[in-house]
Short mmCIF file of C-alpha atoms and ligand atoms in Angstrom, two decimals:
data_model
loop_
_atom_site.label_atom_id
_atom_site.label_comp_id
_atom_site.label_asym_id
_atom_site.label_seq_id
_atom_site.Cartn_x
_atom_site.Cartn_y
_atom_site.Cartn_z
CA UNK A 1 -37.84 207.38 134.00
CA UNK A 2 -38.14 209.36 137.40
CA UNK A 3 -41.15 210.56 138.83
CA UNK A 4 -41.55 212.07 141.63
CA UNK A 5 -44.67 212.39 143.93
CA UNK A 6 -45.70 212.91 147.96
CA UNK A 7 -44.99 210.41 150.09
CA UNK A 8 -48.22 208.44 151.17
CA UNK A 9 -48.49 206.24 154.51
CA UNK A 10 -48.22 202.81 152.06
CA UNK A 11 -44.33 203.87 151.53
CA UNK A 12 -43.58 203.19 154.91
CA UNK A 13 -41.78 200.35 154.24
CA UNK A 14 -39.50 201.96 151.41
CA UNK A 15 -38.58 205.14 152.87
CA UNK A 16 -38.02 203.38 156.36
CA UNK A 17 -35.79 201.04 153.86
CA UNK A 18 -34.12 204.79 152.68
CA UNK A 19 -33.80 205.83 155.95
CA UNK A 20 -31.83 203.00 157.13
CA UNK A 21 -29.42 203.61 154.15
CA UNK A 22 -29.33 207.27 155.21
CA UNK A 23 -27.32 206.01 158.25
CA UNK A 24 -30.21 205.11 161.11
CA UNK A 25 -30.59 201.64 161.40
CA UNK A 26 -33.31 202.01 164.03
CA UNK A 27 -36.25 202.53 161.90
CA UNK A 28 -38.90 200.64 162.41
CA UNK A 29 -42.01 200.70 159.56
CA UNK A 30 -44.62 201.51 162.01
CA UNK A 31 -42.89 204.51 163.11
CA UNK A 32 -42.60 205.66 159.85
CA UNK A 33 -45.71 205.14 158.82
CA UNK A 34 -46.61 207.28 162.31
CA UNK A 35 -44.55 209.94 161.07
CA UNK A 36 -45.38 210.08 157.36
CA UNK A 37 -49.06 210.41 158.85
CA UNK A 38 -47.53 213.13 160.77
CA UNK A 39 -46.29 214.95 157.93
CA UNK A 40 -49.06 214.66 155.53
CA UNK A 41 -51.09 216.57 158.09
CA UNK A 42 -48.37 219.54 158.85
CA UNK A 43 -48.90 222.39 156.35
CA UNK A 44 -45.58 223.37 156.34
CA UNK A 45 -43.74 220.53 155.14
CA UNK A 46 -43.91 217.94 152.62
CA UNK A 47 -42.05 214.64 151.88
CA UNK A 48 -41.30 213.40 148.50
CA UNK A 49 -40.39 209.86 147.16
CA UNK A 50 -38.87 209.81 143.37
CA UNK A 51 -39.95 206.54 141.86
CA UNK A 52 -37.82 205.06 139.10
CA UNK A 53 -39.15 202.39 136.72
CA UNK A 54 -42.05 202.46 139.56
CA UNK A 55 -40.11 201.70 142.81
CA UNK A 56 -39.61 203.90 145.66
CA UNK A 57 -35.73 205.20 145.22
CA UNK A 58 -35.04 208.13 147.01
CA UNK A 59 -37.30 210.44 149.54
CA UNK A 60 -36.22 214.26 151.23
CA UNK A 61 -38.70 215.65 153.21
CA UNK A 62 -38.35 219.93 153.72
CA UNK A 63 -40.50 222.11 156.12
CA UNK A 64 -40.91 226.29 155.91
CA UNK A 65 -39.35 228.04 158.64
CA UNK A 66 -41.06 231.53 159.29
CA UNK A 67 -38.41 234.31 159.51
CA UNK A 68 -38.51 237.12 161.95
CA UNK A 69 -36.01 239.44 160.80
CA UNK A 70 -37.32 239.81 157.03
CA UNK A 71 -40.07 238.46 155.25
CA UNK A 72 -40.76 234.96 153.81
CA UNK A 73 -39.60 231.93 155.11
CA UNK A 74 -36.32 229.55 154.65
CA UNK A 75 -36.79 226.12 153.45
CA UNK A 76 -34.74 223.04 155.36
CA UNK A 77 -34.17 220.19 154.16
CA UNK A 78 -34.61 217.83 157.00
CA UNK A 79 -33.80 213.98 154.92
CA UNK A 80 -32.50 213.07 151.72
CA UNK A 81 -31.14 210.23 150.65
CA UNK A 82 -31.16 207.99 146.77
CA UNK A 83 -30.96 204.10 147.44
CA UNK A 84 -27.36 203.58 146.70
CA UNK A 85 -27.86 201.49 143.41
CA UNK A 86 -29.38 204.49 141.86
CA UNK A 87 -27.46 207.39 142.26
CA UNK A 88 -25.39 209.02 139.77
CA UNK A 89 -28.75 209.03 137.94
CA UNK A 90 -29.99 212.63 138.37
CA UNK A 91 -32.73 211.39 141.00
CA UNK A 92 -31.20 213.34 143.84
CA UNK A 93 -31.13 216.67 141.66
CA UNK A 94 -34.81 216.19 141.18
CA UNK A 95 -35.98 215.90 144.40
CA UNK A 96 -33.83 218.85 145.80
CA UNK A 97 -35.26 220.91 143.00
CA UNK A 98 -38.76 219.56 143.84
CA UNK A 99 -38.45 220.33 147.56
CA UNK A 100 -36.83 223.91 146.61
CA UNK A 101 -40.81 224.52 144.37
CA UNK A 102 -42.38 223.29 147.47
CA UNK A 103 -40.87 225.52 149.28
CA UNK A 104 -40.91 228.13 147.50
CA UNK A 105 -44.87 227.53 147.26
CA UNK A 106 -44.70 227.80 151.18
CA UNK A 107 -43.05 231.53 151.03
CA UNK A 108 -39.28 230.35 151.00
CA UNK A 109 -36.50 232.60 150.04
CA UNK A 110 -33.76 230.62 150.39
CA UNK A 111 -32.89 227.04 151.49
CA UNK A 112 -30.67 225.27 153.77
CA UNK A 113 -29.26 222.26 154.53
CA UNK A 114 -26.94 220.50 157.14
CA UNK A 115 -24.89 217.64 156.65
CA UNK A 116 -22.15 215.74 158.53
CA UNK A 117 -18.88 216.10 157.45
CA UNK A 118 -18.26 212.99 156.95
CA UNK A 119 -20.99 212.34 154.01
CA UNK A 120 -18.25 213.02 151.25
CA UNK A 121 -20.84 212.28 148.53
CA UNK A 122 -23.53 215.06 149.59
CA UNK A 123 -20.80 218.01 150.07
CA UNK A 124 -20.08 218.14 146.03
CA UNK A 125 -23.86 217.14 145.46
CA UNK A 126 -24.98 220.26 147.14
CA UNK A 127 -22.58 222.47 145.79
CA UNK A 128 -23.23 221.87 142.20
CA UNK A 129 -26.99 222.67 142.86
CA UNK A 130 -25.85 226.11 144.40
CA UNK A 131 -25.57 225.74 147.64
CA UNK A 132 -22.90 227.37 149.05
CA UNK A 133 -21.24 226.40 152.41
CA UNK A 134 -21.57 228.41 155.52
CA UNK A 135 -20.07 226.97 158.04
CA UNK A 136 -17.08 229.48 158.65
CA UNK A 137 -19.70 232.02 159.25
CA UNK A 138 -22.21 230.40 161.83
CA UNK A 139 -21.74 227.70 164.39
CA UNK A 140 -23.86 225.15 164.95
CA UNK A 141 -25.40 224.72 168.48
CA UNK A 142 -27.43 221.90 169.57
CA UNK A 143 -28.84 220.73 173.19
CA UNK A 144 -31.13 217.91 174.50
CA UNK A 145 -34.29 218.64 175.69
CA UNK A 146 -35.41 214.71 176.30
CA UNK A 147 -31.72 213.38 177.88
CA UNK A 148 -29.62 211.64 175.57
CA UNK A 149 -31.63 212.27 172.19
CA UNK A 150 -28.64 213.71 170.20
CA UNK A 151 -26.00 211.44 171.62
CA UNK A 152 -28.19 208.00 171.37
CA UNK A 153 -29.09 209.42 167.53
CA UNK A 154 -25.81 210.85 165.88
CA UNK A 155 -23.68 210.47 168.98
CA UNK A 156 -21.37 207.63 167.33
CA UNK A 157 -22.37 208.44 164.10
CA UNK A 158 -21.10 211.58 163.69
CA UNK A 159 -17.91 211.47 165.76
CA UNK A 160 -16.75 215.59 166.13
CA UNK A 161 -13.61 216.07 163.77
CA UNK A 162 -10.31 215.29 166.01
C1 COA B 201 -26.24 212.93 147.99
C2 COA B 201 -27.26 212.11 147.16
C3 COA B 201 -28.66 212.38 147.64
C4 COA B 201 -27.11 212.51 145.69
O1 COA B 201 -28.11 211.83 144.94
P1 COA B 201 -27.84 211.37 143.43
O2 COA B 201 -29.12 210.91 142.86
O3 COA B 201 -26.70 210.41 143.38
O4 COA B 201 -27.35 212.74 142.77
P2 COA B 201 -27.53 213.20 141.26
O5 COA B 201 -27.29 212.03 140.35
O6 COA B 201 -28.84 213.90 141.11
O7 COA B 201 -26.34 214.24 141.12
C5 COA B 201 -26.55 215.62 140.86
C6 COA B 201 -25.21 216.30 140.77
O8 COA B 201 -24.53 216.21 142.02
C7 COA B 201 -23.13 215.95 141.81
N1 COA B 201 -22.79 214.71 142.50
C8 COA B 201 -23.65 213.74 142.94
N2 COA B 201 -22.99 212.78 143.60
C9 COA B 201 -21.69 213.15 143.57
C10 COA B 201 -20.51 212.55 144.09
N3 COA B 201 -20.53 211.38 144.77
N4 COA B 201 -19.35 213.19 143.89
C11 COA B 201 -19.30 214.36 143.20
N5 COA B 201 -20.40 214.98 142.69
C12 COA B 201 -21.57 214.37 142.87
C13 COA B 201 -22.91 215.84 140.34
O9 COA B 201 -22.40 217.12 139.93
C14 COA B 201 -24.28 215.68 139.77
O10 COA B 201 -24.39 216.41 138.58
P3 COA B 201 -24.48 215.66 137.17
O11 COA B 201 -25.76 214.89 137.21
O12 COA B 201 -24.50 216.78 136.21
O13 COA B 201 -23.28 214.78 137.10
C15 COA B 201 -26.93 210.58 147.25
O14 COA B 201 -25.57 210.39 146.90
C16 COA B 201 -27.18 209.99 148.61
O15 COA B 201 -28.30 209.61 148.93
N6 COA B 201 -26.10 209.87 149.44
C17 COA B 201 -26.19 209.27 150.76
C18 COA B 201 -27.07 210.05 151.72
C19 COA B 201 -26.67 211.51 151.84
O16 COA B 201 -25.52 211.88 151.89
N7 COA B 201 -27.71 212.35 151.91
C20 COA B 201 -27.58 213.76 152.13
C21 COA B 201 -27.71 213.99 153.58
S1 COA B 201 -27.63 215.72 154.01
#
């Protein structure tokens, strides 16, 4: 049985245990716990954990992101990831559709999402929740503003496409 619920300081050690399975080995409890405490104080954002049988299994965390252009705000997802041994299970689904109600309680009109290539599992996942792919119709530009943040992050994790 999934439930799902926000994401206190005391999961640090589960979603840092997530995070690492998303792909960034580098996370330390502490700093998690720094940033969850982070979170629960930014109004427009919200992580999520989805508990099954009563242990941590899967996080995403989405902020609001006022529009200029037109009214309301777009919802990002910023993390998501299900602890390998439980996917397949319908937890993911839940906590996209979760993060899409908080969002949509924070003005959102749409959503988006970004994710590497190379993450064959998430392109299908997203897809078959409605998302459709963009990516022939905007480029993507990023740029450090601290040197080497992007490169010492994703740099070698996320090799460009040859
Ligand atoms: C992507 C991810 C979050 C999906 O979570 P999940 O709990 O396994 O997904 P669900 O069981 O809720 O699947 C929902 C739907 O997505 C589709 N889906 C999920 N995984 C799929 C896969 N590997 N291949 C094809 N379709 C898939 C199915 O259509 C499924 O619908 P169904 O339940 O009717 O069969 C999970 O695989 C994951 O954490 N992957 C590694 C990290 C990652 O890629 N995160 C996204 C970063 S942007």
């Amino acid at each position: 049985m999934v439930s799902l619920r926000r994401a206190r300081q005391d999961d640090a050690a589960d979603v840092a245990a997530l995070l690492v399975e998303l792909g960034y080995p580098d996370n330390e409890v502490d700093a998690v716990e720094q940033r969850l405490a982070m979170w629960a104080r930014e109004p427009a954002g919200i992580v999520l954990v989805a508990q099954l049988n009563g242990r941590v299994v899967g996080t995403v965390a989405v902020t609001a992101i006022p529009y200029l252009e037109r009214e309301g705000r777009w919802g990002r997802i910023v993390a998501l990831v299900v602890s390998a041994e439980c996917r397949g299970q319908g937890v993911g689904r839940q906590l996209v559709e979760a993060a899409e109600a908080a969002a949509g309680d924070l003005g959102c009109v749409t959503m988006e999402v970004t994710s590497a290539r190379g993450r064959t599992e998430s392109h299908p996942f997203y897809r078959s929740l409605g998302y459709q792919d963009w990516a022939d119709r905007s480029t993507r530009y990023l740029k450090d503003l601290v040197p080497g943040a992007l490169s010492r992050k994703y740099g070698a994790r996320f090799p460009a496409s040859p």
